[in-house]
GROMACS .gro file of C-alpha atoms in nm:
model
  325
    1UNK     CA    1   8.724  10.407  -6.199
    2UNK     CA    2   8.540  10.557  -6.469
    3UNK     CA    3   8.611  10.234  -6.675
    4UNK     CA    4   8.450   9.987  -6.386
    5UNK     CA    5   8.149  10.244  -6.375
    6UNK     CA    6   8.120  10.197  -6.727
    7UNK     CA    7   8.083   9.814  -6.714
    8UNK     CA    8   7.898   9.824  -6.399
    9UNK     CA    9   7.576  10.045  -6.551
   10UNK     CA   10   7.476   9.750  -6.823
   11UNK     CA   11   7.448   9.510  -6.550
   12UNK     CA   12   7.285   9.734  -6.337
   13UNK     CA   13   7.061   9.831  -6.567
   14UNK     CA   14   6.974   9.489  -6.696
   15UNK     CA   15   6.934   9.359  -6.336
   16UNK     CA   16   6.681   9.681  -6.305
   17UNK     CA   17   6.502   9.631  -6.632
   18UNK     CA   18   6.145   9.441  -6.684
   19UNK     CA   19   6.214   9.080  -6.655
   20UNK     CA   20   6.197   8.905  -6.972
   21UNK     CA   21   6.287   8.524  -7.107
   22UNK     CA   22   6.632   8.510  -7.179
   23UNK     CA   23   6.743   8.492  -7.576
   24UNK     CA   24   6.936   8.164  -7.501
   25UNK     CA   25   6.592   8.046  -7.351
   26UNK     CA   26   6.375   8.151  -7.651
   27UNK     CA   27   6.600   7.957  -7.871
   28UNK     CA   28   6.589   7.650  -7.690
   29UNK     CA   29   6.218   7.669  -7.687
   30UNK     CA   30   6.175   7.756  -8.044
   31UNK     CA   31   6.488   7.588  -8.183
   32UNK     CA   32   6.354   7.231  -8.175
   33UNK     CA   33   6.010   7.307  -8.334
   34UNK     CA   34   6.183   7.484  -8.651
   35UNK     CA   35   6.369   7.154  -8.743
   36UNK     CA   36   6.077   6.944  -8.614
   37UNK     CA   37   5.829   7.133  -8.831
   38UNK     CA   38   6.039   7.132  -9.140
   39UNK     CA   39   6.066   6.751  -9.098
   40UNK     CA   40   5.703   6.749  -9.084
   41UNK     CA   41   5.655   6.950  -9.381
   42UNK     CA   42   5.905   6.768  -9.600
   43UNK     CA   43   5.753   6.442  -9.484
   44UNK     CA   44   5.400   6.506  -9.605
   45UNK     CA   45   5.535   6.667  -9.929
   46UNK     CA   46   5.669   6.338 -10.026
   47UNK     CA   47   5.375   6.147  -9.907
   48UNK     CA   48   5.136   6.385 -10.066
   49UNK     CA   49   5.133   6.246 -10.406
   50UNK     CA   50   5.071   5.873 -10.294
   51UNK     CA   51   4.821   6.035 -10.029
   52UNK     CA   52   4.601   6.217 -10.322
   53UNK     CA   53   4.634   5.899 -10.564
   54UNK     CA   54   4.526   5.665 -10.275
   55UNK     CA   55   4.208   5.895 -10.203
   56UNK     CA   56   4.128   5.920 -10.579
   57UNK     CA   57   4.197   5.550 -10.656
   58UNK     CA   58   4.147   5.347 -10.362
   59UNK     CA   59   3.953   5.505 -10.127
   60UNK     CA   60   3.716   5.688 -10.360
   61UNK     CA   61   3.622   5.380 -10.515
   62UNK     CA   62   3.549   5.189 -10.223
   63UNK     CA   63   3.344   5.451 -10.079
   64UNK     CA   64   3.177   5.490 -10.392
   65UNK     CA   65   3.090   5.098 -10.419
   66UNK     CA   66   2.970   5.117 -10.046
   67UNK     CA   67   2.690   5.396 -10.154
   68UNK     CA   68   2.623   5.174 -10.463
   69UNK     CA   69   2.527   4.862 -10.248
   70UNK     CA   70   2.263   5.083 -10.147
   71UNK     CA   71   2.114   5.181 -10.508
   72UNK     CA   72   1.981   4.959 -10.784
   73UNK     CA   73   2.256   5.084 -11.012
   74UNK     CA   74   2.253   4.897 -11.343
   75UNK     CA   75   2.485   4.943 -11.664
   76UNK     CA   76   2.189   5.135 -11.820
   77UNK     CA   77   2.226   5.407 -11.547
   78UNK     CA   78   2.586   5.481 -11.582
   79UNK     CA   79   2.475   5.812 -11.784
   80UNK     CA   80   2.308   5.953 -11.492
   81UNK     CA   81   2.424   5.751 -11.194
   82UNK     CA   82   2.276   6.055 -10.967
   83UNK     CA   83   1.951   5.969 -11.073
   84UNK     CA   84   1.934   5.594 -10.957
   85UNK     CA   85   1.686   5.491 -10.649
   86UNK     CA   86   1.792   5.461 -10.314
   87UNK     CA   87   1.690   5.105 -10.199
   88UNK     CA   88   1.828   5.061  -9.870
   89UNK     CA   89   1.884   4.715  -9.782
   90UNK     CA   90   1.734   4.534 -10.070
   91UNK     CA   91   2.043   4.397 -10.217
   92UNK     CA   92   2.142   4.255  -9.901
   93UNK     CA   93   1.809   4.079  -9.873
   94UNK     CA   94   1.833   3.991 -10.239
   95UNK     CA   95   2.164   3.826 -10.173
   96UNK     CA   96   2.002   3.558  -9.910
   97UNK     CA   97   1.714   3.474 -10.133
   98UNK     CA   98   1.938   3.429 -10.430
   99UNK     CA   99   1.975   3.078 -10.449
  100UNK     CA  100   2.286   3.108 -10.713
  101UNK     CA  101   2.468   3.325 -10.434
  102UNK     CA  102   2.383   3.088 -10.203
  103UNK     CA  103   2.532   2.781 -10.382
  104UNK     CA  104   2.833   3.009 -10.443
  105UNK     CA  105   2.867   3.085 -10.056
  106UNK     CA  106   2.842   2.709 -10.015
  107UNK     CA  107   3.119   2.624 -10.252
  108UNK     CA  108   3.331   2.898 -10.115
  109UNK     CA  109   3.300   2.779  -9.730
  110UNK     CA  110   3.377   2.438  -9.839
  111UNK     CA  111   3.685   2.546 -10.029
  112UNK     CA  112   3.779   2.720  -9.715
  113UNK     CA  113   3.686   2.417  -9.470
  114UNK     CA  114   3.853   2.160  -9.666
  115UNK     CA  115   4.169   2.343  -9.844
  116UNK     CA  116   4.276   2.511  -9.524
  117UNK     CA  117   4.354   2.202  -9.330
  118UNK     CA  118   4.459   2.024  -9.616
  119UNK     CA  119   4.716   2.312  -9.732
  120UNK     CA  120   4.853   2.366  -9.378
  121UNK     CA  121   4.898   1.995  -9.308
  122UNK     CA  122   5.089   1.927  -9.656
  123UNK     CA  123   5.296   2.261  -9.605
  124UNK     CA  124   5.362   2.130  -9.246
  125UNK     CA  125   5.474   1.809  -9.357
  126UNK     CA  126   5.690   1.949  -9.628
  127UNK     CA  127   5.855   2.210  -9.366
  128UNK     CA  128   5.913   1.939  -9.124
  129UNK     CA  129   6.082   1.698  -9.415
  130UNK     CA  130   6.293   1.978  -9.507
  131UNK     CA  131   6.374   2.093  -9.159
  132UNK     CA  132   6.508   1.715  -9.073
  133UNK     CA  133   6.619   1.620  -9.389
  134UNK     CA  134   6.963   1.597  -9.557
  135UNK     CA  135   7.121   1.943  -9.613
  136UNK     CA  136   7.264   1.903  -9.917
  137UNK     CA  137   6.917   1.878 -10.143
  138UNK     CA  138   6.734   2.125  -9.911
  139UNK     CA  139   6.761   2.429 -10.130
  140UNK     CA  140   6.638   2.228 -10.443
  141UNK     CA  141   6.322   2.098 -10.255
  142UNK     CA  142   6.256   2.441 -10.113
  143UNK     CA  143   6.272   2.588 -10.453
  144UNK     CA  144   6.051   2.311 -10.603
  145UNK     CA  145   5.787   2.323 -10.363
  146UNK     CA  146   5.759   2.687 -10.364
  147UNK     CA  147   5.780   2.739 -10.742
  148UNK     CA  148   5.396   2.684 -10.774
  149UNK     CA  149   5.340   2.969 -10.588
  150UNK     CA  150   5.545   3.204 -10.812
  151UNK     CA  151   5.385   3.049 -11.144
  152UNK     CA  152   5.109   3.193 -11.369
  153UNK     CA  153   4.767   3.056 -11.289
  154UNK     CA  154   4.765   2.961 -11.652
  155UNK     CA  155   5.062   2.745 -11.640
  156UNK     CA  156   4.943   2.566 -11.341
  157UNK     CA  157   4.611   2.521 -11.512
  158UNK     CA  158   4.774   2.349 -11.803
  159UNK     CA  159   4.995   2.099 -11.563
  160UNK     CA  160   4.662   2.009 -11.399
  161UNK     CA  161   4.459   1.961 -11.707
  162UNK     CA  162   4.719   1.712 -11.825
  163UNK     CA  163   4.727   1.531 -11.479
  164UNK     CA  164   4.377   1.480 -11.450
  165UNK     CA  165   4.256   1.433 -11.828
  166UNK     CA  166   3.988   1.201 -11.855
  167UNK     CA  167   4.155   1.019 -12.124
  168UNK     CA  168   4.533   1.042 -12.130
  169UNK     CA  169   4.626   1.208 -11.775
  170UNK     CA  170   4.849   1.087 -11.555
  171UNK     CA  171   4.618   1.032 -11.266
  172UNK     CA  172   4.360   0.819 -11.457
  173UNK     CA  173   4.615   0.629 -11.645
  174UNK     CA  174   4.756   0.498 -11.260
  175UNK     CA  175   4.384   0.428 -11.164
  176UNK     CA  176   4.358   0.231 -11.486
  177UNK     CA  177   4.662   0.030 -11.382
  178UNK     CA  178   4.499  -0.093 -11.072
  179UNK     CA  179   4.148  -0.151 -11.243
  180UNK     CA  180   3.957   0.175 -11.174
  181UNK     CA  181   3.801   0.394 -11.444
  182UNK     CA  182   3.877   0.728 -11.360
  183UNK     CA  183   3.638   1.016 -11.359
  184UNK     CA  184   3.614   1.331 -11.582
  185UNK     CA  185   3.740   1.533 -11.322
  186UNK     CA  186   3.694   1.891 -11.375
  187UNK     CA  187   3.338   1.817 -11.600
  188UNK     CA  188   3.147   1.610 -11.315
  189UNK     CA  189   2.988   1.804 -11.043
  190UNK     CA  190   3.085   1.523 -10.767
  191UNK     CA  191   3.465   1.573 -10.869
  192UNK     CA  192   3.509   1.925 -10.988
  193UNK     CA  193   3.525   2.110 -10.662
  194UNK     CA  194   3.756   1.888 -10.473
  195UNK     CA  195   3.980   1.899 -10.780
  196UNK     CA  196   4.013   2.269 -10.750
  197UNK     CA  197   4.089   2.206 -10.387
  198UNK     CA  198   4.368   1.963 -10.462
  199UNK     CA  199   4.506   2.234 -10.704
  200UNK     CA  200   4.471   2.517 -10.510
  201UNK     CA  201   4.649   2.299 -10.224
  202UNK     CA  202   4.963   2.200 -10.436
  203UNK     CA  203   4.981   2.575 -10.575
  204UNK     CA  204   4.994   2.714 -10.222
  205UNK     CA  205   5.172   2.458  -9.988
  206UNK     CA  206   5.499   2.609 -10.068
  207UNK     CA  207   5.401   2.945  -9.905
  208UNK     CA  208   5.306   2.786  -9.602
  209UNK     CA  209   5.609   2.569  -9.589
  210UNK     CA  210   5.847   2.860  -9.586
  211UNK     CA  211   5.639   3.019  -9.313
  212UNK     CA  212   5.639   2.689  -9.106
  213UNK     CA  213   6.008   2.649  -9.209
  214UNK     CA  214   6.090   2.947  -9.035
  215UNK     CA  215   5.870   2.871  -8.724
  216UNK     CA  216   6.072   2.512  -8.680
  217UNK     CA  217   6.400   2.679  -8.733
  218UNK     CA  218   6.337   2.917  -8.432
  219UNK     CA  219   6.277   2.607  -8.194
  220UNK     CA  220   6.560   2.565  -7.953
  221UNK     CA  221   6.758   2.233  -7.996
  222UNK     CA  222   6.773   2.203  -7.656
  223UNK     CA  223   6.421   2.159  -7.569
  224UNK     CA  224   6.473   1.829  -7.827
  225UNK     CA  225   6.755   1.708  -7.647
  226UNK     CA  226   6.580   1.731  -7.343
  227UNK     CA  227   6.264   1.554  -7.480
  228UNK     CA  228   6.496   1.266  -7.589
  229UNK     CA  229   6.678   1.242  -7.257
  230UNK     CA  230   6.317   1.199  -7.094
  231UNK     CA  231   6.241   0.926  -7.335
  232UNK     CA  232   6.042   1.081  -7.568
  233UNK     CA  233   5.961   0.941  -7.935
  234UNK     CA  234   5.930   1.146  -8.252
  235UNK     CA  235   5.580   1.187  -8.234
  236UNK     CA  236   5.562   1.254  -7.910
  237UNK     CA  237   5.825   1.551  -7.952
  238UNK     CA  238   5.644   1.676  -8.260
  239UNK     CA  239   5.321   1.699  -8.050
  240UNK     CA  240   5.445   1.801  -7.710
  241UNK     CA  241   5.743   2.043  -7.828
  242UNK     CA  242   5.713   2.145  -8.181
  243UNK     CA  243   5.329   2.209  -8.205
  244UNK     CA  244   5.281   2.412  -7.903
  245UNK     CA  245   5.593   2.624  -7.999
  246UNK     CA  246   5.457   2.634  -8.361
  247UNK     CA  247   5.072   2.787  -8.256
  248UNK     CA  248   5.140   3.113  -8.321
  249UNK     CA  249   5.256   3.024  -8.663
  250UNK     CA  250   4.988   2.803  -8.720
  251UNK     CA  251   4.702   3.090  -8.650
  252UNK     CA  252   4.901   3.302  -8.889
  253UNK     CA  253   4.920   3.050  -9.148
  254UNK     CA  254   4.532   2.944  -9.112
  255UNK     CA  255   4.420   3.311  -9.130
  256UNK     CA  256   4.601   3.409  -9.411
  257UNK     CA  257   4.513   3.085  -9.607
  258UNK     CA  258   4.164   3.127  -9.520
  259UNK     CA  259   4.155   3.491  -9.617
  260UNK     CA  260   4.297   3.390  -9.958
  261UNK     CA  261   4.051   3.086  -9.984
  262UNK     CA  262   3.750   3.328  -9.903
  263UNK     CA  263   3.845   3.512 -10.229
  264UNK     CA  264   3.910   3.225 -10.472
  265UNK     CA  265   3.861   3.341 -10.823
  266UNK     CA  266   4.157   3.248 -11.024
  267UNK     CA  267   4.115   2.851 -11.021
  268UNK     CA  268   3.734   2.856 -11.116
  269UNK     CA  269   3.778   3.144 -11.363
  270UNK     CA  270   4.052   2.978 -11.563
  271UNK     CA  271   3.955   2.574 -11.521
  272UNK     CA  272   3.604   2.533 -11.519
  273UNK     CA  273   3.423   2.890 -11.568
  274UNK     CA  274   3.208   2.799 -11.230
  275UNK     CA  275   3.078   2.497 -11.387
  276UNK     CA  276   2.946   2.224 -11.409
  277UNK     CA  277   2.628   2.316 -11.267
  278UNK     CA  278   2.763   2.594 -11.055
  279UNK     CA  279   2.951   2.322 -10.879
  280UNK     CA  280   3.279   2.560 -10.842
  281UNK     CA  281   3.086   2.876 -10.858
  282UNK     CA  282   3.259   3.088 -10.572
  283UNK     CA  283   3.157   3.422 -10.439
  284UNK     CA  284   3.453   3.636 -10.578
  285UNK     CA  285   3.359   3.463 -10.939
  286UNK     CA  286   2.987   3.542 -10.882
  287UNK     CA  287   3.064   3.915 -10.771
  288UNK     CA  288   3.253   3.922 -11.126
  289UNK     CA  289   3.010   3.767 -11.336
  290UNK     CA  290   2.746   4.021 -11.199
  291UNK     CA  291   2.973   4.305 -11.273
  292UNK     CA  292   2.988   4.160 -11.621
  293UNK     CA  293   2.616   4.134 -11.631
  294UNK     CA  294   2.559   4.539 -11.518
  295UNK     CA  295   2.419   4.455 -11.196
  296UNK     CA  296   2.645   4.703 -11.004
  297UNK     CA  297   2.430   4.745 -10.707
  298UNK     CA  298   2.400   4.396 -10.647
  299UNK     CA  299   2.770   4.294 -10.706
  300UNK     CA  300   2.848   4.590 -10.464
  301UNK     CA  301   2.636   4.431 -10.197
  302UNK     CA  302   2.762   4.084 -10.245
  303UNK     CA  303   3.139   4.238 -10.225
  304UNK     CA  304   3.070   4.393  -9.877
  305UNK     CA  305   2.933   4.064  -9.771
  306UNK     CA  306   3.274   3.908  -9.875
  307UNK     CA  307   3.461   4.190  -9.692
  308UNK     CA  308   3.269   4.135  -9.340
  309UNK     CA  309   3.368   3.763  -9.380
  310UNK     CA  310   3.705   3.857  -9.407
  311UNK     CA  311   3.700   4.093  -9.140
  312UNK     CA  312   3.530   3.829  -8.896
  313UNK     CA  313   3.778   3.574  -8.962
  314UNK     CA  314   4.055   3.830  -8.907
  315UNK     CA  315   3.888   3.908  -8.572
  316UNK     CA  316   3.906   3.542  -8.484
  317UNK     CA  317   4.280   3.518  -8.542
  318UNK     CA  318   4.314   3.818  -8.289
  319UNK     CA  319   4.115   3.663  -8.069
  320UNK     CA  320   4.289   3.345  -8.088
  321UNK     CA  321   4.630   3.488  -8.070
  322UNK     CA  322   4.537   3.684  -7.748
  323UNK     CA  323   4.411   3.364  -7.574
  324UNK     CA  324   4.728   3.203  -7.667
  325UNK     CA  325   4.944   3.468  -7.538
   0.00000   0.00000   0.00000
């Protein structure tokens, strides 16, 4: 009996004592938090070097250039950049009154308006041909079409200078065979910008070909079989089946290509240096020149106008995608 009494006392004392959360409950509550907190600390520890470098080398310069666009900072003021004058929106107003910037903006808009549909059309044609062609040589053609995308712009420019050379170029030689005197493509203002657009189209159609080919291979074959049973021809199947199912892919390709062409820089830099008579001057190349001239405030303002154009084009993509859905 004494043993039983000893066993009952702790139980009775536990029942009569003040109510407190059980130890198991406390561990259940605190236990999951400790591993989660540990994982969060470890994760931030690994991410901290990138965050610090991003703030120093990316976010910092972006913020500095935004502030710079509201000043008259020039190369002569770099010794004391805090002493420059705050000019508000004068740099932005100056852009709209600058004839050279307006010419660069017009060239860039023409590059986008003409280059995007042309690149998409050729990329889609290549993708459709590869999707329906012989599988034996499909890989060879894929590599051939995509090779200019990963090729250096210097190598591409050498090829196009050979093709469009006014005297010994392949294009002018073919035109001479049919009795046409070919122009000096890159040194006549009428032909310089179209020549760069053709060069950019040839260089970038392989990228869009890969995207369109992935979209085409995702189209169910049963839809084409049903269309054939209904008597639809090849063009009808392409217009009624392929294009509607490729609409999201087409929108993505249009926006990605448009953003790239809004920032066109390498082609005029390497091929024409913005000439002749500024006929190939783009906004990006104009910004590059202004930084070289030391007009940092003016160039920063032009950069942010280009950034606004890119953002508006991206918002247009989201709106079109929403309406498509």
